[in-house]
CSV table of C-alpha atoms in Angstrom, one decimal:
chain,number,residue,atom,x,y,z
M,1,MET,CA,3.3,71.3,-21.8
M,2,LYS,CA,2.8,71.9,-18.0
M,3,ASP,CA,2.3,75.4,-16.6
M,4,TYR,CA,5.3,75.3,-14.1
M,5,SER,CA,8.9,74.7,-14.5
M,6,ILE,CA,11.6,73.3,-12.1
M,7,LEU,CA,15.1,74.5,-12.7
M,8,LEU,CA,18.2,72.9,-11.2
M,9,TYR,CA,21.5,74.7,-12.0
M,10,TYR,CA,25.0,75.7,-10.8
M,11,HIS,CA,27.9,77.7,-12.0
M,12,TYR,CA,31.4,78.2,-10.7
M,13,THR,CA,32.5,81.7,-11.4
M,14,PRO,CA,34.2,84.5,-9.3
M,15,ILE,CA,31.6,86.9,-7.6
M,16,GLU,CA,33.3,89.8,-6.3
M,17,ASP,CA,30.7,91.1,-4.0
M,18,PRO,CA,28.6,87.8,-3.2
M,19,GLU,CA,26.6,89.6,-0.6
M,20,ALA,CA,25.4,92.5,-2.7
M,21,PHE,CA,24.8,90.0,-5.4
M,22,ARG,CA,22.6,87.9,-3.1
M,23,GLU,CA,20.4,91.0,-2.5
M,24,GLU,CA,20.1,91.7,-6.2
M,25,HIS,CA,19.3,88.2,-7.1
M,26,HIS,CA,16.9,87.8,-4.5
M,27,LEU,CA,14.9,90.8,-5.6
M,28,LEU,CA,14.9,89.3,-9.1
M,29,CYS,CA,13.2,86.1,-7.7
M,30,LEU,CA,10.8,88.1,-5.9
M,31,LYS,CA,9.8,90.0,-9.0
M,32,LEU,CA,9.4,86.8,-10.9
M,33,ASN,CA,7.4,85.0,-8.1
M,34,LEU,CA,9.9,82.1,-7.9
M,35,LEU,CA,10.3,79.8,-4.9
M,36,GLY,CA,13.2,77.5,-3.9
M,37,ARG,CA,16.7,77.6,-2.6
M,38,ILE,CA,19.6,79.5,-4.1
M,39,ILE,CA,23.1,79.7,-2.7
M,40,VAL,CA,25.4,82.6,-3.6
M,41,ALA,CA,29.1,82.4,-2.7
M,42,ALA,CA,32.3,84.1,-3.8
M,43,GLU,CA,32.9,80.9,-6.0
M,44,GLY,CA,29.6,81.0,-7.8
M,45,LEU,CA,25.8,80.3,-7.9
M,46,ASN,CA,23.8,77.0,-7.0
M,47,GLY,CA,20.0,76.7,-7.1
M,48,THR,CA,17.0,74.8,-7.5
M,49,ILE,CA,13.7,76.9,-8.1
M,50,SER,CA,10.3,76.7,-9.3
M,51,GLY,CA,7.7,79.1,-11.0
M,52,LEU,CA,5.5,79.5,-13.8
M,53,ARG,CA,7.1,78.6,-17.1
M,54,GLU,CA,7.3,82.1,-18.3
M,55,ASP,CA,8.7,83.3,-15.2
M,56,CYS,CA,11.5,80.7,-15.3
M,57,GLU,CA,12.2,81.5,-18.9
M,58,ALA,CA,12.6,85.2,-17.8
M,59,TYR,CA,14.9,84.1,-14.9
M,60,MET,CA,17.2,82.0,-17.2
M,61,ALA,CA,17.4,84.8,-19.7
M,62,THR,CA,18.4,87.4,-17.1
M,63,VAL,CA,20.8,85.1,-15.6
M,64,LYS,CA,22.5,84.1,-18.8
M,65,ALA,CA,22.7,87.8,-19.9
M,66,ASP,CA,25.2,88.4,-17.1
M,67,PRO,CA,28.7,87.5,-18.7
M,68,ARG,CA,29.7,85.8,-15.5
M,69,PHE,CA,26.9,83.1,-16.1
M,70,ALA,CA,26.9,83.0,-19.8
M,71,GLY,CA,27.9,79.3,-19.8
M,72,ILE,CA,25.4,78.3,-17.0
M,73,ASP,CA,23.6,75.0,-17.7
M,74,PHE,CA,19.9,74.9,-16.6
M,75,LYS,CA,18.3,71.5,-16.2
M,76,VAL,CA,14.6,72.2,-16.8
M,77,ASP,CA,11.6,69.9,-15.7
M,78,GLU,CA,7.9,70.3,-16.1
M,79,SER,CA,5.5,70.5,-13.3
M,80,ASP,CA,1.8,71.1,-12.5
M,81,LYS,CA,2.7,73.3,-9.6
M,82,HIS,CA,5.5,74.9,-7.5
M,83,ALA,CA,8.0,72.4,-6.0
M,84,PHE,CA,8.7,74.6,-3.1
M,85,THR,CA,6.6,76.7,-0.6
M,86,LYS,CA,9.2,79.3,0.2
M,87,LEU,CA,12.0,81.4,-1.4
M,88,HIS,CA,15.4,81.3,0.4
M,89,VAL,CA,18.3,83.1,-1.4
M,90,ARG,CA,21.5,82.8,1.1
M,91,TYR,CA,25.0,83.9,1.1
M,92,LYS,CA,27.3,81.2,2.2
M,93,PRO,CA,31.0,80.3,2.0
M,94,GLU,CA,30.5,77.7,-0.6
M,95,ILE,CA,27.8,76.8,-3.2
M,96,VAL,CA,27.9,73.1,-2.0
M,97,HIS,CA,29.1,72.4,1.7
M,98,SER,CA,32.2,70.4,1.5
M,99,SER,CA,35.6,69.9,3.2
M,100,LEU,CA,37.3,71.2,0.1
M,101,ARG,CA,37.3,74.9,0.3
M,102,HIS,CA,40.7,75.1,-1.3
M,103,VAL,CA,39.5,73.2,-4.5
M,104,LYS,CA,38.7,75.5,-7.4
M,105,PRO,CA,36.9,73.9,-10.2
M,106,ILE,CA,37.2,76.6,-12.5
M,107,GLU,CA,41.0,76.0,-12.5
M,108,LYS,CA,41.0,72.2,-12.5
M,109,THR,CA,38.4,69.6,-12.4
M,110,GLY,CA,37.5,66.3,-14.1
M,111,VAL,CA,36.8,65.9,-17.7
M,112,HIS,CA,33.0,66.7,-18.4
M,113,LEU,CA,31.2,64.2,-20.3
M,114,SER,CA,27.9,64.9,-22.0
M,115,PRO,CA,25.0,62.5,-21.2
M,116,ALA,CA,25.6,60.9,-24.7
M,117,GLU,CA,29.3,60.5,-23.9
M,118,PHE,CA,28.7,59.1,-20.4
M,119,LYS,CA,26.3,56.5,-22.0
M,120,GLN,CA,29.0,55.5,-24.4
M,121,LEU,CA,31.7,55.0,-21.8
M,122,LYS,CA,29.8,53.8,-18.6
M,123,ASP,CA,30.0,50.0,-19.4
M,124,GLN,CA,33.5,49.7,-20.6
M,125,GLU,CA,35.7,47.4,-18.7
M,126,ASP,CA,38.3,49.9,-17.4
M,127,VAL,CA,35.5,52.4,-16.2
M,128,VAL,CA,34.3,52.8,-12.6
M,129,LEU,CA,31.3,54.7,-11.9
M,130,LEU,CA,31.4,56.7,-8.6
M,131,ASP,CA,28.4,58.0,-6.8
M,132,VAL,CA,29.4,61.0,-4.6
M,133,ARG,CA,26.2,61.5,-3.0
M,134,SER,CA,24.9,60.7,0.5
M,135,ASP,CA,23.8,57.4,1.6
M,136,TYR,CA,20.1,58.2,1.7
M,137,GLU,CA,20.2,59.4,-1.9
M,138,HIS,CA,21.8,56.4,-3.4
M,139,LEU,CA,19.8,54.1,-1.2
M,140,VAL,CA,16.8,54.9,-3.4
M,141,GLY,CA,18.5,55.1,-6.8
M,142,LYS,CA,21.9,54.7,-8.3
M,143,PHE,CA,23.5,53.6,-11.5
M,144,LYS,CA,23.9,50.0,-12.3
M,145,ASN,CA,27.2,48.7,-10.8
M,146,ALA,CA,28.2,52.1,-9.3
M,147,ILE,CA,30.3,52.4,-6.3
M,148,THR,CA,28.6,54.2,-3.4
M,149,LEU,CA,30.0,55.6,-0.4
M,150,ASP,CA,28.7,55.5,3.3
M,151,ILE,CA,28.5,59.2,3.9
M,152,GLU,CA,25.8,61.2,5.5
M,153,ASN,CA,26.9,64.5,3.8
M,154,PHE,CA,29.2,65.5,0.9
M,155,ARG,CA,31.5,67.1,3.5
M,156,ASP,CA,32.5,63.4,4.5
M,157,PHE,CA,33.7,62.6,1.0
M,158,PRO,CA,37.4,63.5,1.4
M,159,GLU,CA,37.8,61.0,4.3
M,160,LYS,CA,36.4,58.0,2.0
M,161,VAL,CA,39.0,58.7,-0.9
M,162,GLU,CA,41.7,56.6,0.6
M,163,GLU,CA,39.3,53.6,0.4
M,164,LEU,CA,39.3,54.2,-3.5
M,165,ALA,CA,43.0,54.1,-3.9
M,166,HIS,CA,42.9,50.9,-5.5
M,167,LEU,CA,41.0,52.4,-8.5
M,168,LYS,CA,43.8,54.7,-9.5
M,169,ASP,CA,44.5,53.0,-12.7
M,170,LYS,CA,40.9,53.0,-13.7
M,171,LYS,CA,38.9,55.6,-15.7
M,172,VAL,CA,36.6,57.0,-12.7
M,173,ILE,CA,33.5,58.8,-13.8
M,174,THR,CA,31.8,60.7,-10.9
M,175,TYR,CA,28.1,61.5,-10.9
M,176,CYS,CA,25.6,63.3,-8.6
M,177,THR,CA,22.1,64.9,-9.0
M,178,GLY,CA,23.0,67.8,-11.0
M,179,GLY,CA,26.8,68.0,-11.2
M,180,VAL,CA,27.8,70.5,-8.6
M,181,LYS,CA,29.4,68.1,-6.2
M,182,CYS,CA,31.3,66.3,-8.9
M,183,GLU,CA,33.2,69.5,-9.8
M,184,LYS,CA,35.1,69.4,-6.4
M,185,ALA,CA,34.8,65.5,-6.0
M,186,SER,CA,36.6,65.0,-9.3
M,187,ALA,CA,39.1,67.7,-8.7
M,188,PHE,CA,40.0,66.4,-5.2
M,189,LEU,CA,40.6,62.9,-6.9
M,190,LEU,CA,43.0,64.4,-9.5
M,191,GLU,CA,44.7,66.1,-6.3
M,192,LYS,CA,45.1,62.6,-4.7
M,193,GLY,CA,46.7,61.0,-7.7
M,194,PHE,CA,44.0,59.6,-9.8
M,195,GLN,CA,45.0,60.1,-13.3
M,196,ASN,CA,41.7,59.6,-15.5
M,197,VAL,CA,38.9,61.4,-13.8
M,198,TYR,CA,35.7,62.4,-15.5
M,199,GLN,CA,32.3,63.6,-14.4
M,200,LEU,CA,28.7,63.3,-15.7
M,201,HIS,CA,28.1,66.9,-16.8
M,202,GLY,CA,24.5,68.0,-15.6
M,203,GLY,CA,24.2,64.8,-13.5
M,204,ILE,CA,21.6,62.2,-13.2
M,205,ILE,CA,18.9,64.7,-14.0
M,206,LYS,CA,20.4,65.8,-17.4
M,207,TYR,CA,21.1,62.2,-18.3
M,208,GLY,CA,17.5,61.3,-17.7
M,209,LEU,CA,16.2,64.2,-19.7
M,210,GLU,CA,18.6,63.6,-22.6
M,211,GLU,CA,19.4,60.2,-22.8
M,212,GLY,CA,16.3,58.5,-21.2
M,213,GLY,CA,18.2,57.3,-17.9
M,214,GLU,CA,19.1,53.9,-19.2
M,215,ASP,CA,20.7,51.8,-16.3
M,216,PHE,CA,19.9,54.3,-13.5
M,217,GLU,CA,18.2,51.9,-11.0
M,218,GLY,CA,15.5,53.3,-8.7
M,219,LYS,CA,14.6,57.0,-8.4
M,220,CYS,CA,16.6,60.1,-8.2
M,221,TYR,CA,16.3,61.9,-4.7
M,222,VAL,CA,15.8,65.7,-5.2
M,223,PHE,CA,15.6,68.6,-2.7
M,224,ASP,CA,12.1,69.7,-3.1
M,225,ASN,CA,8.8,68.6,-2.1
M,226,ARG,CA,8.7,65.8,-4.7
M,227,LEU,CA,11.5,64.0,-2.8
M,228,THR,CA,12.2,61.6,-5.7
M,229,VAL,CA,11.8,61.8,-9.4
M,230,ASP,CA,11.6,59.2,-12.3
M,231,VAL,CA,14.9,59.0,-14.2
M,232,ASN,CA,14.9,55.7,-16.2
M,233,LYS,CA,12.4,55.6,-19.1
M,234,VAL,CA,14.2,52.5,-20.8
M,235,ASN,CA,14.7,49.8,-18.1
M,236,PRO,CA,13.4,51.1,-14.8
M,237,LYS,CA,13.9,49.0,-11.6
M,238,VAL,CA,13.1,49.5,-7.9
M,239,ILE,CA,16.1,48.8,-5.8
M,240,SER,CA,15.0,50.0,-2.5
M,241,THR,CA,12.5,48.6,0.3
M,242,CYS,CA,10.2,50.0,2.7
M,243,TYR,CA,11.9,50.7,6.0
M,244,ILE,CA,9.0,49.3,8.1
M,245,CYS,CA,7.8,46.3,6.1
M,246,GLN,CA,10.7,45.6,3.9
M,247,GLU,CA,8.4,45.3,0.7
M,248,PRO,CA,9.8,46.9,-2.4
M,249,SER,CA,9.2,50.7,-2.3
M,250,ASP,CA,10.9,53.7,-3.8
M,251,ARG,CA,8.7,56.3,-2.0
M,252,MET,CA,10.9,58.4,0.1
M,253,VAL,CA,9.8,60.2,3.3
M,254,ASN,CA,11.5,62.3,6.0
M,255,CYS,CA,10.7,60.8,9.4
M,256,ALA,CA,7.9,62.9,11.0
M,257,ASN,CA,9.8,63.3,14.2
M,258,PRO,CA,11.9,66.5,13.5
M,259,THR,CA,14.6,65.3,16.0
M,260,CYS,CA,15.1,62.2,13.9
M,261,ASN,CA,14.3,63.3,10.4
M,262,ILE,CA,15.9,60.5,8.8
M,263,HIS,CA,15.4,60.0,5.0
M,264,VAL,CA,14.0,56.5,4.3
M,265,PRO,CA,11.8,54.6,1.8
M,266,MET,CA,8.4,54.0,3.2
M,267,CYS,CA,5.4,52.5,1.3
M,268,GLU,CA,2.0,54.3,1.4
M,269,LYS,CA,0.4,51.7,3.7
M,270,CYS,CA,3.1,51.9,6.4
M,271,GLY,CA,3.3,55.7,5.9
M,272,HIS,CA,-0.3,55.9,6.9
M,273,GLU,CA,-0.1,53.5,9.5
M,274,MET,CA,3.2,54.9,11.2
M,275,GLU,CA,1.8,58.5,10.5
M,276,GLY,CA,5.1,59.3,8.8
M,277,ALA,CA,7.3,58.2,11.6
M,278,CYS,CA,10.1,55.8,11.3
M,279,SER,CA,9.5,53.7,14.5
M,280,ASP,CA,7.1,53.6,17.3
M,281,THR,CA,9.3,55.8,19.4
M,282,CYS,CA,9.2,58.5,16.8
M,283,LYS,CA,5.4,58.0,16.2
M,284,THR,CA,4.7,58.9,19.9
M,285,ASP,CA,7.3,61.8,20.3
M,286,PRO,CA,5.5,64.8,21.4
M,287,GLU,CA,7.2,67.0,18.7
M,288,LYS,CA,6.0,64.7,15.8
M,289,ARG,CA,4.9,66.7,12.8
M,290,PRO,CA,1.4,66.2,11.2
M,291,TYR,CA,1.8,63.8,8.4
M,292,ASP,CA,0.0,64.9,5.1
M,293,GLY,CA,1.0,61.8,3.0
M,294,THR,CA,4.0,63.1,1.4
M,295,GLY,CA,6.7,62.9,4.0
M,296,TYR,CA,8.1,66.4,2.8
M,297,TYR,CA,8.5,69.0,5.6
M,298,GLN,CA,9.7,72.6,5.0
M,299,LYS,CA,12.8,73.3,6.8
M,300,GLU,CA,12.9,75.9,9.5
M,301,THR,CA,13.9,79.3,8.4
M,302,ASN,CA,16.3,79.9,11.3
M,303,GLY,CA,15.5,83.6,11.3
M,304,TYR,CA,16.0,84.1,7.5
M,305,ASN,CA,14.3,87.3,6.2
M,306,PRO,CA,13.3,86.9,2.9
M,307,PHE,CA,13.0,90.7,2.3
M,308,LYS,CA,16.6,91.4,3.6
M,309,GLY,CA,17.9,94.2,1.6
M,310,LEU,CA,14.5,95.1,0.0
M,311,TYR,CA,14.1,98.2,2.0
M,312,ARG,CA,17.6,99.4,1.3
M,313,LYS,CA,17.3,99.0,-2.5
M,314,THR,CA,13.8,100.6,-2.5
M,315,VAL,CA,15.2,103.7,-0.5
M,316,GLN,CA,18.3,103.9,-2.9
M,317,ASN,CA,16.1,103.8,-6.0
């Protein structure tokens, strides 16, 4: 067993004062030395964090002790170290950025399928698997025979639903990394007249942890410094090619030029030769970031203050 844990989770539940909750939750994370990204909104909580195993266990116990989050589902992976370098706990209008603010998954959403149920249904003749993630995510990994969408962000999903109208008589199973996007995607499909809509509960990550990831081809893109993780322990397959040399590669990088910053597969050899850049133009850009061999770059904080609210809480106590 490794010393660190990486948690992926979300929960749709009403939070009456999300900004106050953000401050309280942030203080909890500081106390437990956790790093990662957490979004708090009036509609719920969404996060991916890392920390020492015992600190993550304390975090999960504390969150579940709150009646609002009693049903939260944590996907837990092991690690030798932190998967993040900073802690961000932010208040936002939604826990996943979409064009579907009117959609309320706690009122209506697609039928949740456990990983075992998903495995049984996925290959049936009248079933369609729908990947609701962004193009750079399914480029490096997706389920065998799944339908993918040409979208840069999940907020573009509603515009693509008309293209799926011919599938209304099918059983449509949506899937994403951890499940949070599917809650709104499946609800929107129901709103648009799809009758039999399901979602893989816990997403790709939970399916890999519980069922071995069979028929997930490639790797799963994740939003931490690992960039991709293995999912399939049964019949793994590389489906992506290096952006530079076109040789098979499932090693993802963000272009070292921050103005570009595209997410593409790039083999180690080309990564070294291109210094993490996706083109000669990006390689010679004066703003190019130093390449450390990983292709992961910490996002700018944009003025985010990790200790916001700390002084006020200290004074009140």
